[in-house]
CSV table of C-alpha atoms in Angstrom, one decimal:
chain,number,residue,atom,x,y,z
A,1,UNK,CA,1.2,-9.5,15.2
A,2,UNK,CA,4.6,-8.3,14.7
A,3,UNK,CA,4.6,-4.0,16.5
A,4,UNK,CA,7.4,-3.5,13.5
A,5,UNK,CA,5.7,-4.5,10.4
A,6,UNK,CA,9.2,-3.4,8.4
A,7,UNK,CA,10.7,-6.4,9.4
A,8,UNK,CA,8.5,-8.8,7.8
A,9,UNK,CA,9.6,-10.6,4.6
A,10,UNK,CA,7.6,-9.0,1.3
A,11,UNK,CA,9.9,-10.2,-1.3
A,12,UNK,CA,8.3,-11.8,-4.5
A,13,UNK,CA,4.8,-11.1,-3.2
A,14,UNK,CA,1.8,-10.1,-5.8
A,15,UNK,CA,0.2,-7.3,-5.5
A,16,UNK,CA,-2.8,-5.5,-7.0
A,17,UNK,CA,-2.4,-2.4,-9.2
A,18,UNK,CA,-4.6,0.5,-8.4
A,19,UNK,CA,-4.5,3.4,-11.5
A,20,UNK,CA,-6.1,6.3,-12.0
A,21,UNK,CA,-4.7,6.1,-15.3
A,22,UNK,CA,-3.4,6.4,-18.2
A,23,UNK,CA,-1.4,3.7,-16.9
A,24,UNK,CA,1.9,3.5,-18.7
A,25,UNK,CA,4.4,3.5,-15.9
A,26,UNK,CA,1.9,2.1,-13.2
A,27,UNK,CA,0.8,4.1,-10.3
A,28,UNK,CA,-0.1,1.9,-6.5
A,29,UNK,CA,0.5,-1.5,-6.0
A,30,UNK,CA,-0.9,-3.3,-2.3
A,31,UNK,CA,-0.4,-6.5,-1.3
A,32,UNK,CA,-1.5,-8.4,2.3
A,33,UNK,CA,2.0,-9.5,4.2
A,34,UNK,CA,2.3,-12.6,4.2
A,35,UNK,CA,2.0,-14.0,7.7
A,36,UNK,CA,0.9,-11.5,9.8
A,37,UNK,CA,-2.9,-10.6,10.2
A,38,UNK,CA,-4.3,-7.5,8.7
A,39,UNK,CA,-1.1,-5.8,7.5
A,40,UNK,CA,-0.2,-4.8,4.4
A,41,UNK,CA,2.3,-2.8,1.8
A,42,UNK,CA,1.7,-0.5,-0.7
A,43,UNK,CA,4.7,0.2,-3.3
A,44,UNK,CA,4.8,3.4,-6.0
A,45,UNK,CA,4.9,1.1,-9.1
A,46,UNK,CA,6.4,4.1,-11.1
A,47,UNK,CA,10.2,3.9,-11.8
A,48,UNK,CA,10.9,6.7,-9.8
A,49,UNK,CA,9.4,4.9,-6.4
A,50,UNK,CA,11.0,1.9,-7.2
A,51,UNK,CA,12.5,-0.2,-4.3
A,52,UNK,CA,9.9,2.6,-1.7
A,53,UNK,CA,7.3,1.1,0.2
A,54,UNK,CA,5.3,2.0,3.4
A,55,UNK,CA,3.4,-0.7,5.6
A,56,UNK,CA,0.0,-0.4,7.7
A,57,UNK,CA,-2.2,-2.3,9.7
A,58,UNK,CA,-5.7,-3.0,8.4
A,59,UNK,CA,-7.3,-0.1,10.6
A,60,UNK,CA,-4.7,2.3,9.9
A,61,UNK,CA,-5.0,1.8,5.7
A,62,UNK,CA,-8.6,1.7,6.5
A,63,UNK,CA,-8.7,4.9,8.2
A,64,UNK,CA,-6.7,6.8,5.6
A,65,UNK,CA,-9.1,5.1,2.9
A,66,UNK,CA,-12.1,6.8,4.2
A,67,UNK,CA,-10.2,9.7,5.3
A,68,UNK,CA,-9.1,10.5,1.9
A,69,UNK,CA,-12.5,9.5,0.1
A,70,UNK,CA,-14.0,12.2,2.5
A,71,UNK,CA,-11.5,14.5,2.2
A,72,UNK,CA,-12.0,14.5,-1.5
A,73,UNK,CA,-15.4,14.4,-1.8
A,74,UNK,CA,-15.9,10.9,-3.5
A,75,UNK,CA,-18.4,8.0,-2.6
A,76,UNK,CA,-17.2,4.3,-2.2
């Protein structure tokens, strides 16, 4: 895989929402990048976050997932 995932192409990708709602302006949206094994963006779908993204490799989105559900308390 690619060591700088920033230079792989996203554009017109789909990605999948993720709200905590109410959802009027949008909140997360993630998507796999296309091409390259277990690496993916997440965007801030609000209009303030537009054109922002950050981009991880499957074990480092994994490890802030159950970092963050631990952190918070909250069972998956």
């Amino acid at each position: 895989m690619n060591d700088n995932l920033y230079t792989l192409p996203v554009e017109n990708i789909e990605t999948t929402n993720f709200c905590g709602g109410p959802c009027t302006e949008g909140c997360v949206d993630v998507a796999a990048i296309p091409g390259a094994a277990d690496a993916f963006v997440v965007r801030d779908s609000k209009p303030e976050g537009d054109g922002r993204e950050l981009r991880f490799t499957a074990a480092e989105l994994d490890d802030f997932a159950l970092g963050w559900v631990k952190s918070r308390g909250l069972t998956a």
